[in-house]
GROMACS .gro file of N, CA and C in nm:
model
  261
    1UNK      N    1   6.155   3.159  -1.480
    1UNK     CA    2   6.249   3.286  -1.543
    1UNK      C    3   6.123   3.405  -1.542
    2UNK      N    4   6.180   3.505  -1.459
    2UNK     CA    5   6.099   3.624  -1.437
    2UNK      C    6   6.164   3.733  -1.527
    3UNK      N    7   6.066   3.834  -1.564
    3UNK     CA    8   6.099   3.950  -1.622
    3UNK      C    9   6.177   4.029  -1.535
    4UNK      N   10   6.291   4.098  -1.595
    4UNK     CA   11   6.384   4.183  -1.539
    4UNK      C   12   6.371   4.325  -1.606
    5UNK      N   13   6.296   4.431  -1.569
    5UNK     CA   14   6.332   4.555  -1.601
    5UNK      C   15   6.232   4.538  -1.752
    6UNK      N   16   6.116   4.493  -1.750
    6UNK     CA   17   6.037   4.496  -1.878
    6UNK      C   18   6.007   4.650  -1.928
    7UNK      N   19   6.018   4.668  -2.047
    7UNK     CA   20   6.001   4.808  -2.091
    7UNK      C   21   5.892   4.787  -2.218
    8UNK      N   22   5.933   4.757  -2.333
    8UNK     CA   23   5.837   4.778  -2.450
    8UNK      C   24   5.746   4.686  -2.438
    9UNK      N   25   5.624   4.694  -2.477
    9UNK     CA   26   5.520   4.577  -2.484
    9UNK      C   27   5.453   4.615  -2.632
   10UNK      N   28   5.429   4.511  -2.692
   10UNK     CA   29   5.351   4.506  -2.824
   10UNK      C   30   5.247   4.393  -2.819
   11UNK      N   31   5.141   4.389  -2.905
   11UNK     CA   32   5.056   4.296  -2.914
   11UNK      C   33   5.031   4.289  -3.073
   12UNK      N   34   5.059   4.162  -3.137
   12UNK     CA   35   5.029   4.137  -3.289
   12UNK      C   36   4.882   4.129  -3.304
   13UNK      N   37   4.832   4.077  -3.441
   13UNK     CA   38   4.709   4.060  -3.478
   13UNK      C   39   4.627   3.959  -3.400
   14UNK      N   40   4.709   3.879  -3.366
   14UNK     CA   41   4.661   3.740  -3.308
   14UNK      C   42   4.646   3.763  -3.134
   15UNK      N   43   4.663   3.873  -3.105
   15UNK     CA   44   4.664   3.897  -2.953
   15UNK      C   45   4.754   3.850  -2.877
   16UNK      N   46   4.877   3.800  -2.937
   16UNK     CA   47   5.009   3.744  -2.885
   16UNK      C   48   5.074   3.877  -2.809
   17UNK      N   49   5.114   3.850  -2.675
   17UNK     CA   50   5.174   3.973  -2.623
   17UNK      C   51   5.345   3.955  -2.614
   18UNK      N   52   5.410   4.058  -2.665
   18UNK     CA   53   5.549   4.062  -2.681
   18UNK      C   54   5.591   4.158  -2.583
   19UNK      N   55   5.717   4.115  -2.509
   19UNK     CA   56   5.768   4.213  -2.395
   19UNK      C   57   5.923   4.228  -2.424
   20UNK      N   58   5.968   4.355  -2.426
   20UNK     CA   59   6.112   4.381  -2.422
   20UNK      C   60   6.160   4.359  -2.298
   21UNK      N   61   6.221   4.251  -2.259
   21UNK     CA   62   6.266   4.217  -2.128
   21UNK      C   63   6.421   4.274  -2.101
   22UNK      N   64   6.432   4.404  -2.092
   22UNK     CA   65   6.569   4.470  -2.087
   22UNK      C   66   6.678   4.412  -2.014
   23UNK      N   67   6.668   4.390  -1.884
   23UNK     CA   68   6.793   4.329  -1.810
   23UNK      C   69   6.828   4.209  -1.837
   24UNK      N   70   6.722   4.119  -1.885
   24UNK     CA   71   6.766   3.966  -1.946
   24UNK      C   72   6.798   3.979  -2.085
   25UNK      N   73   6.785   4.100  -2.162
   25UNK     CA   74   6.839   4.105  -2.292
   25UNK      C   75   6.781   4.023  -2.378
   26UNK      N   76   6.644   4.018  -2.370
   26UNK     CA   77   6.562   3.929  -2.448
   26UNK      C   78   6.428   4.007  -2.481
   27UNK      N   79   6.363   3.897  -2.584
   27UNK     CA   80   6.208   3.948  -2.603
   27UNK      C   81   6.131   3.817  -2.574
   28UNK      N   82   6.027   3.837  -2.491
   28UNK     CA   83   5.938   3.720  -2.446
   28UNK      C   84   5.819   3.740  -2.521
   29UNK      N   85   5.757   3.606  -2.567
   29UNK     CA   86   5.611   3.605  -2.618
   29UNK      C   87   5.496   3.511  -2.533
   30UNK      N   88   5.409   3.571  -2.532
   30UNK     CA   89   5.297   3.510  -2.448
   30UNK      C   90   5.174   3.508  -2.546
   31UNK      N   91   5.139   3.395  -2.602
   31UNK     CA   92   5.014   3.373  -2.692
   31UNK      C   93   4.907   3.393  -2.622
   32UNK      N   94   4.789   3.425  -2.670
   32UNK     CA   95   4.673   3.450  -2.604
   32UNK      C   96   4.632   3.349  -2.503
   33UNK      N   97   4.609   3.367  -2.393
   33UNK     CA   98   4.547   3.295  -2.311
   33UNK      C   99   4.686   3.180  -2.223
   34UNK      N  100   4.791   3.203  -2.273
   34UNK     CA  101   4.915   3.134  -2.217
   34UNK      C  102   4.936   3.171  -2.067
   35UNK      N  103   4.988   3.098  -1.975
   35UNK     CA  104   5.028   3.126  -1.847
   35UNK      C  105   5.183   3.145  -1.844
   36UNK      N  106   5.259   3.114  -1.927
   36UNK     CA  107   5.398   3.127  -1.936
   36UNK      C  108   5.416   3.159  -2.068
   37UNK      N  109   5.564   3.254  -2.068
   37UNK     CA  110   5.607   3.319  -2.205
   37UNK      C  111   5.722   3.226  -2.275
   38UNK      N  112   5.779   3.243  -2.371
   38UNK     CA  113   5.888   3.191  -2.441
   38UNK      C  114   5.991   3.301  -2.507
   39UNK      N  115   6.087   3.260  -2.504
   39UNK     CA  116   6.196   3.358  -2.535
   39UNK      C  117   6.191   3.321  -2.699
   40UNK      N  118   6.200   3.439  -2.753
   40UNK     CA  119   6.182   3.454  -2.903
   40UNK      C  120   6.306   3.513  -2.976
   41UNK      N  121   6.366   3.602  -2.897
   41UNK     CA  122   6.502   3.684  -2.936
   41UNK      C  123   6.577   3.688  -2.824
   42UNK      N  124   6.717   3.672  -2.836
   42UNK     CA  125   6.818   3.708  -2.709
   42UNK      C  126   6.796   3.588  -2.624
   43UNK      N  127   6.838   3.652  -2.489
   43UNK     CA  128   6.836   3.555  -2.395
   43UNK      C  129   6.977   3.503  -2.379
   44UNK      N  130   7.081   3.515  -2.452
   44UNK     CA  131   7.224   3.439  -2.434
   44UNK      C  132   7.321   3.559  -2.384
   45UNK      N  133   7.273   3.646  -2.308
   45UNK     CA  134   7.373   3.747  -2.256
   45UNK      C  135   7.376   3.860  -2.353
   46UNK      N  136   7.438   3.947  -2.321
   46UNK     CA  137   7.458   4.097  -2.409
   46UNK      C  138   7.541   4.067  -2.516
   47UNK      N  139   7.528   4.110  -2.620
   47UNK     CA  140   7.616   4.117  -2.751
   47UNK      C  141   7.548   4.172  -2.855
   48UNK      N  142   7.631   4.171  -2.979
   48UNK     CA  143   7.582   4.252  -3.070
   48UNK      C  144   7.553   4.168  -3.214
   49UNK      N  145   7.572   4.032  -3.183
   49UNK     CA  146   7.526   3.947  -3.292
   49UNK      C  147   7.394   3.938  -3.341
   50UNK      N  148   7.346   3.921  -3.468
   50UNK     CA  149   7.212   3.900  -3.516
   50UNK      C  150   7.090   3.863  -3.427
   51UNK      N  151   7.156   3.760  -3.346
   51UNK     CA  152   7.058   3.684  -3.238
   51UNK      C  153   7.077   3.738  -3.098
   52UNK      N  154   7.156   3.832  -3.099
   52UNK     CA  155   7.159   3.889  -2.942
   52UNK      C  156   7.114   4.051  -2.919
   53UNK      N  157   7.091   4.080  -2.813
   53UNK     CA  158   7.030   4.222  -2.777
   53UNK      C  159   7.106   4.247  -2.668
   54UNK      N  160   7.133   4.395  -2.645
   54UNK     CA  161   7.190   4.444  -2.529
   54UNK      C  162   7.083   4.573  -2.482
   55UNK      N  163   7.002   4.530  -2.382
   55UNK     CA  164   6.930   4.623  -2.323
   55UNK      C  165   6.825   4.684  -2.447
   56UNK      N  166   6.742   4.569  -2.467
   56UNK     CA  167   6.622   4.616  -2.586
   56UNK      C  168   6.528   4.693  -2.483
   57UNK      N  169   6.475   4.783  -2.557
   57UNK     CA  170   6.378   4.893  -2.474
   57UNK      C  171   6.236   4.907  -2.558
   58UNK      N  172   6.219   4.865  -2.654
   58UNK     CA  173   6.095   4.905  -2.726
   58UNK      C  174   6.053   4.788  -2.832
   59UNK      N  175   5.945   4.771  -2.873
   59UNK     CA  176   5.900   4.695  -2.965
   59UNK      C  177   5.781   4.756  -3.073
   60UNK      N  178   5.779   4.713  -3.184
   60UNK     CA  179   5.672   4.767  -3.282
   60UNK      C  180   5.654   4.644  -3.401
   61UNK      N  181   5.539   4.640  -3.463
   61UNK     CA  182   5.529   4.557  -3.563
   61UNK      C  183   5.489   4.637  -3.680
   62UNK      N  184   5.526   4.591  -3.802
   62UNK     CA  185   5.477   4.647  -3.947
   62UNK      C  186   5.363   4.562  -3.999
   63UNK      N  187   5.308   4.629  -4.106
   63UNK     CA  188   5.184   4.579  -4.145
   63UNK      C  189   5.209   4.419  -4.197
   64UNK      N  190   5.318   4.375  -4.228
   64UNK     CA  191   5.339   4.235  -4.264
   64UNK      C  192   5.384   4.173  -4.158
   65UNK      N  193   5.384   4.221  -4.011
   65UNK     CA  194   5.379   4.131  -3.894
   65UNK      C  195   5.523   4.111  -3.864
   66UNK      N  196   5.628   4.185  -3.933
   66UNK     CA  197   5.774   4.167  -3.882
   66UNK      C  198   5.781   4.261  -3.744
   67UNK      N  199   5.840   4.201  -3.649
   67UNK     CA  200   5.872   4.262  -3.512
   67UNK      C  201   5.994   4.339  -3.536
   68UNK      N  202   5.991   4.467  -3.470
   68UNK     CA  203   6.118   4.554  -3.475
   68UNK      C  204   6.138   4.569  -3.332
   69UNK      N  205   6.272   4.570  -3.289
   69UNK     CA  206   6.318   4.557  -3.166
   69UNK      C  207   6.421   4.687  -3.158
   70UNK      N  208   6.400   4.790  -3.080
   70UNK     CA  209   6.486   4.887  -3.039
   70UNK      C  210   6.592   4.838  -2.941
   71UNK      N  211   6.736   4.863  -2.962
   71UNK     CA  212   6.846   4.787  -2.896
   71UNK      C  213   6.944   4.901  -2.889
   72UNK      N  214   6.905   5.026  -2.805
   72UNK     CA  215   7.010   5.151  -2.817
   72UNK      C  216   7.142   5.124  -2.779
   73UNK      N  217   7.168   5.031  -2.686
   73UNK     CA  218   7.309   4.990  -2.647
   73UNK      C  219   7.391   4.973  -2.751
   74UNK      N  220   7.317   4.892  -2.860
   74UNK     CA  221   7.394   4.826  -2.994
   74UNK      C  222   7.378   4.944  -3.096
   75UNK      N  223   7.296   5.045  -3.062
   75UNK     CA  224   7.298   5.161  -3.181
   75UNK      C  225   7.217   5.096  -3.294
   76UNK      N  226   7.115   5.040  -3.274
   76UNK     CA  227   7.034   4.987  -3.363
   76UNK      C  228   6.893   4.948  -3.341
   77UNK      N  229   6.830   4.928  -3.456
   77UNK     CA  230   6.683   4.859  -3.438
   77UNK      C  231   6.690   4.755  -3.525
   78UNK      N  232   6.659   4.628  -3.493
   78UNK     CA  233   6.668   4.508  -3.551
   78UNK      C  234   6.509   4.457  -3.582
   79UNK      N  235   6.506   4.388  -3.714
   79UNK     CA  236   6.392   4.347  -3.767
   79UNK      C  237   6.387   4.189  -3.765
   80UNK      N  238   6.271   4.119  -3.704
   80UNK     CA  239   6.270   3.977  -3.708
   80UNK      C  240   6.142   3.938  -3.749
   81UNK      N  241   6.158   3.824  -3.841
   81UNK     CA  242   6.027   3.792  -3.920
   81UNK      C  243   5.986   3.669  -3.797
   82UNK      N  244   5.862   3.703  -3.763
   82UNK     CA  245   5.778   3.621  -3.645
   82UNK      C  246   5.719   3.482  -3.718
   83UNK      N  247   5.733   3.384  -3.666
   83UNK     CA  248   5.668   3.252  -3.721
   83UNK      C  249   5.529   3.244  -3.634
   84UNK      N  250   5.443   3.279  -3.698
   84UNK     CA  251   5.302   3.290  -3.625
   84UNK      C  252   5.255   3.148  -3.600
   85UNK      N  253   5.316   3.045  -3.668
   85UNK     CA  254   5.262   2.903  -3.641
   85UNK      C  255   5.313   2.857  -3.501
   86UNK      N  256   5.386   2.924  -3.442
   86UNK     CA  257   5.437   2.889  -3.314
   86UNK      C  258   5.359   2.953  -3.201
   87UNK      N  259   5.297   3.040  -3.221
   87UNK     CA  260   5.194   3.117  -3.140
   87UNK      C  261   5.062   3.028  -3.084
   0.00000   0.00000   0.00000
């Protein structure tokens, strides 16, 4: 699975890289040293359900480690609690 129109990139406190994979409508995570990523949000096609994205474009973390995903086609910013034990 390749990225398609990657846009936003964020790195958490553990050095894990997160990419907003816009055309695949998902967020992909690469733990430090990983050679492949895993889908953590979206990836089920476009949609407006809480676990779906439609053209995510940017990412950011707050001080508690929550991930915020800008999803302009759905007119929203979504907040996700990230399970660090999976990194």
